[in-house]
Short mmCIF file of C-alpha atoms in Angstrom, two decimals:
data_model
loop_
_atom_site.label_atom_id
_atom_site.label_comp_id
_atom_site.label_asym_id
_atom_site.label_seq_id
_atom_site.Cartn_x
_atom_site.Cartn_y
_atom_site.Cartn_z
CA UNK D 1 40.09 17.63 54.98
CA UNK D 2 41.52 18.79 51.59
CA UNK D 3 37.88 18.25 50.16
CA UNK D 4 37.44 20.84 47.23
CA UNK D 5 34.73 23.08 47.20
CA UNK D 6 33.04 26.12 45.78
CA UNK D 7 30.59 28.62 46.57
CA UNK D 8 27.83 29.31 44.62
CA UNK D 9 25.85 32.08 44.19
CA UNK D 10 28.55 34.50 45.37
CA UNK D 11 31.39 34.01 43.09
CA UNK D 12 31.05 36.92 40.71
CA UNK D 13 33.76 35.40 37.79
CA UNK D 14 35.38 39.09 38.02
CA UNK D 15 35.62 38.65 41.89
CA UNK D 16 38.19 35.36 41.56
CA UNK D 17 41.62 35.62 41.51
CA UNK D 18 42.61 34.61 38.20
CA UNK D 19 40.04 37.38 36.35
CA UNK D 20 40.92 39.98 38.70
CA UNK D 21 44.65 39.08 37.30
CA UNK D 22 43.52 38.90 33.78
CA UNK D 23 41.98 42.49 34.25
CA UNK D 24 44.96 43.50 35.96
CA UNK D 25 47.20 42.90 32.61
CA UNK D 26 44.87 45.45 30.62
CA UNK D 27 45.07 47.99 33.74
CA UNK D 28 49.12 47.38 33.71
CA UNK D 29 49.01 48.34 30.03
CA UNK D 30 47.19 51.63 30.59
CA UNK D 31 49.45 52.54 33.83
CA UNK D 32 46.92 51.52 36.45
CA UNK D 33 48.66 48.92 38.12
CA UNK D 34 52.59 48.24 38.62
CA UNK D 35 54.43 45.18 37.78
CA UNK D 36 55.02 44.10 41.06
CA UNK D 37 51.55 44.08 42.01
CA UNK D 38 50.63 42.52 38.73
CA UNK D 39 53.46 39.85 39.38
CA UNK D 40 51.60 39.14 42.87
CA UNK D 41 48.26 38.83 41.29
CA UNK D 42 49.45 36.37 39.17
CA UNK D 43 51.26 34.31 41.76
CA UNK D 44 47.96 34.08 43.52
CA UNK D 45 46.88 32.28 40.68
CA UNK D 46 49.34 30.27 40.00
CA UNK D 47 52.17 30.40 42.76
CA UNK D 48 54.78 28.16 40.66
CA UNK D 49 54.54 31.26 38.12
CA UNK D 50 58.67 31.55 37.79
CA UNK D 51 60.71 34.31 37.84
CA UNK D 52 62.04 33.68 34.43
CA UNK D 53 58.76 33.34 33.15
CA UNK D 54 57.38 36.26 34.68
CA UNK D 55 60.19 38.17 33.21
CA UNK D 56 59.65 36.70 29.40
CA UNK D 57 55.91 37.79 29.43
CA UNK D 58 56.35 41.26 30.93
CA UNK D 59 58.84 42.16 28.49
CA UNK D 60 56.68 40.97 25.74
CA UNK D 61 53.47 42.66 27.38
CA UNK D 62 55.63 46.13 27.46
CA UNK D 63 56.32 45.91 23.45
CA UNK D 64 51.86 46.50 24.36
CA UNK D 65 51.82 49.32 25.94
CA UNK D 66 49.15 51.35 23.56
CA UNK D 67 51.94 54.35 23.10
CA UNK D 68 53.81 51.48 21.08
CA UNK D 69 51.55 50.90 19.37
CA UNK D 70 51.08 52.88 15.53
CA UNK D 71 48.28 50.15 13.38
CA UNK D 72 44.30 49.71 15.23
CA UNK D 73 44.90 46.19 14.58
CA UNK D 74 47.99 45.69 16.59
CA UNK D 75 45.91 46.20 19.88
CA UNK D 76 44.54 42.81 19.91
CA UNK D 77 43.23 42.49 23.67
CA UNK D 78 42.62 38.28 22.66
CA UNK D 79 46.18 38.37 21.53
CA UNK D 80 47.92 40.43 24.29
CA UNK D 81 45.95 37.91 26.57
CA UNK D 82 46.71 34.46 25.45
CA UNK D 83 50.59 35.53 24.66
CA UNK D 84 50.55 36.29 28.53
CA UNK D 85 49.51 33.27 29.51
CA UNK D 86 51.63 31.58 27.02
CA UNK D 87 54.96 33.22 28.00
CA UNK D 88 54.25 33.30 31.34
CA UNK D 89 53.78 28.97 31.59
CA UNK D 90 50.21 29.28 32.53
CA UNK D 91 48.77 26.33 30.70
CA UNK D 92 46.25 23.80 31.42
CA UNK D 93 49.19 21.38 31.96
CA UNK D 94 50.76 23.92 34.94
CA UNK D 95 47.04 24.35 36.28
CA UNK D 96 45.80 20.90 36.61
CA UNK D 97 48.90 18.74 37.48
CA UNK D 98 49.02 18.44 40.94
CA UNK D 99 52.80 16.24 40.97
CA UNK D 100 53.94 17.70 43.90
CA UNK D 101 55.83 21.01 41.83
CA UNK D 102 54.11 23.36 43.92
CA UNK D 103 50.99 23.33 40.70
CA UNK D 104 47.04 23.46 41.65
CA UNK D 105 45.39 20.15 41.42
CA UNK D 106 42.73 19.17 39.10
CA UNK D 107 39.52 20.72 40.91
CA UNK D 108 40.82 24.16 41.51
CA UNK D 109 42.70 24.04 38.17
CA UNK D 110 39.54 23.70 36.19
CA UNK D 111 38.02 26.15 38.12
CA UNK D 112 40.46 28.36 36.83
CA UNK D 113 40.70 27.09 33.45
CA UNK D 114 37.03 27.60 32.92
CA UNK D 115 37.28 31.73 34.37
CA UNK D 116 40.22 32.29 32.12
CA UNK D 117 38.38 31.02 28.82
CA UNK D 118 35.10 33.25 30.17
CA UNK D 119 37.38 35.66 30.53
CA UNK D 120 38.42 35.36 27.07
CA UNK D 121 34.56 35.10 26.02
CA UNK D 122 34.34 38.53 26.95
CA UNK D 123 37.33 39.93 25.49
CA UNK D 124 36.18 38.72 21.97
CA UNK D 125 32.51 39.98 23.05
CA UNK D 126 34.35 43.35 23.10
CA UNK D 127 36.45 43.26 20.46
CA UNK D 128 33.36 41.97 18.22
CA UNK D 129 32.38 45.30 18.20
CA UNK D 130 35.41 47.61 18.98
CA UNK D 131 37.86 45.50 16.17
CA UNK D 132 38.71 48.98 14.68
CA UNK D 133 39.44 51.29 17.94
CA UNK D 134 42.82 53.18 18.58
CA UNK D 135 44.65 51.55 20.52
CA UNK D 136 44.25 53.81 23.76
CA UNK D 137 40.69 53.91 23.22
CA UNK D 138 40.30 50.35 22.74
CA UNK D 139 42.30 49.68 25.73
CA UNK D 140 40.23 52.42 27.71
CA UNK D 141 36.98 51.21 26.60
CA UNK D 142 37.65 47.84 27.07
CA UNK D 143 39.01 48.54 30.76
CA UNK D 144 35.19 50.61 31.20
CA UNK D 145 33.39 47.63 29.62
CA UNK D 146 34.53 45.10 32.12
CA UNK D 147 34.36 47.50 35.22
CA UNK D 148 30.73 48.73 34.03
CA UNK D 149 28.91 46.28 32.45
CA UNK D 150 31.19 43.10 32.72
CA UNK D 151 29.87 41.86 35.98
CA UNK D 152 26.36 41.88 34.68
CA UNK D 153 26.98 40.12 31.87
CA UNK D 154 29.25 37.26 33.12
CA UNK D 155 28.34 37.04 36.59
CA UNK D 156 28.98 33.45 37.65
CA UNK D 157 32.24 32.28 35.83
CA UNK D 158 32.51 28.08 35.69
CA UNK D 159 28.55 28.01 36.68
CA UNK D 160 26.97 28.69 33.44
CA UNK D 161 28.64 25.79 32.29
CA UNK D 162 26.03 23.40 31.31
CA UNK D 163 28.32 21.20 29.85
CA UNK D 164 30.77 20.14 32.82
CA UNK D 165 31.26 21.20 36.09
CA UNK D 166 34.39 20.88 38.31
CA UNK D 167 34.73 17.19 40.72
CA UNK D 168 33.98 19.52 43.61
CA UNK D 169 31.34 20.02 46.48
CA UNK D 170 29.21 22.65 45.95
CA UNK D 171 27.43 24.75 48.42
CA UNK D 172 24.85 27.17 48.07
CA UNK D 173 21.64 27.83 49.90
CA UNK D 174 18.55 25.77 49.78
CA UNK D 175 16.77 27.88 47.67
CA UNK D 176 19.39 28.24 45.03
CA UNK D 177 19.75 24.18 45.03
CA UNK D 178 15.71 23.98 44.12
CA UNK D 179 15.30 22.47 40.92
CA UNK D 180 18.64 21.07 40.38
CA UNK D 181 18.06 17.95 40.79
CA UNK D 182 21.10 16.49 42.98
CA UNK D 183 21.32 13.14 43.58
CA UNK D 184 22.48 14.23 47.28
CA UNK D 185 21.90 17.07 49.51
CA UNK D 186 23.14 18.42 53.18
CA UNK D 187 21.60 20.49 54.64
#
């Protein structure tokens, strides 16, 4: 019935699409992951992603690659990040207009908008602390960090946001729906 939705209390923000993608441009920098595969991960996301697009932020994500790279403060993981998304054409504009170009309406959109910027919350929680790394041992470390202790620490994605929460139905069990106060609930 084209009714969005999401499910609560399951959707680890490292689990969804769009971070798994995010994560996939830091294992694609340290030879983990191909370009094709990286290219499909990102399509997922956002399947309007063009090929000419694709091709202007790859080439500026391999001028990244840590063996490029001679000054610590040239590996800038917030940096490598939001050029991708830049160059690439994902933008809040390409992510919430639903005009018929093959983009994500507004729910899902903000779904994602709100996992890329947690995603970004963590990459400055990182580099807070590892600013001064190599750049293979930044990217290294960085790549441990979100496959050790990442899903711990941001576990939930769009549903810590106290603030505003996406025009979408939300299910979850009974017990996790206790104390929040809705308006309305199905059971």
């Amino acid at each position: 019935r084209d009714i969005p939705f999401v499910v609560t209390g399951v959707n680890h923000l490292f689990l969804q699409p769009e971070a798994r993608a995010a994560r996939g441009l830091f294992e694609y920098l340290d030879s983990k992951l191909d370009a094709d595969t990286l290219l499909a991960m990102w399509r997922e996301v956002l399947p309007s992603l063009s090929e000419a697009s694709w091709t202007k932020a790859k080439a500026a994500l391999d001028k990244k690659k840590p063996e490029r790279i001679r000054i610590y403060h040239d590996m800038n993981l917030q940096a490598i990040f939001w050029d991708f998304l830049e160059n690439a054409g994902i933008t809040e504009k390409a992510l919430l207009d639903a005009g018929g170009s093959g983009n994500l309406g507004s729910s899902r959109g903000e779904i994602i908008l709100y996992n890329l910027g947690m995603f970004s919350q963590a990459i400055q929680d990182f580099e807070t602390i590892h600013f001064t790394d190599g750049a293979a041992v930044k990217l290294g470390s960085f790549l441990n960090f979100l496959r050790y202790s990442g899903e711990d620490i941001y576990p939930e994605g769009w549903l810590n946001n106290a603030y505003k929460t996406p025009n979408a139905v939300r299910i979850m069990t009974v017990h996790q729906s206790k104390g929040l106060e809705f308006p309305v609930v199905f059971i």
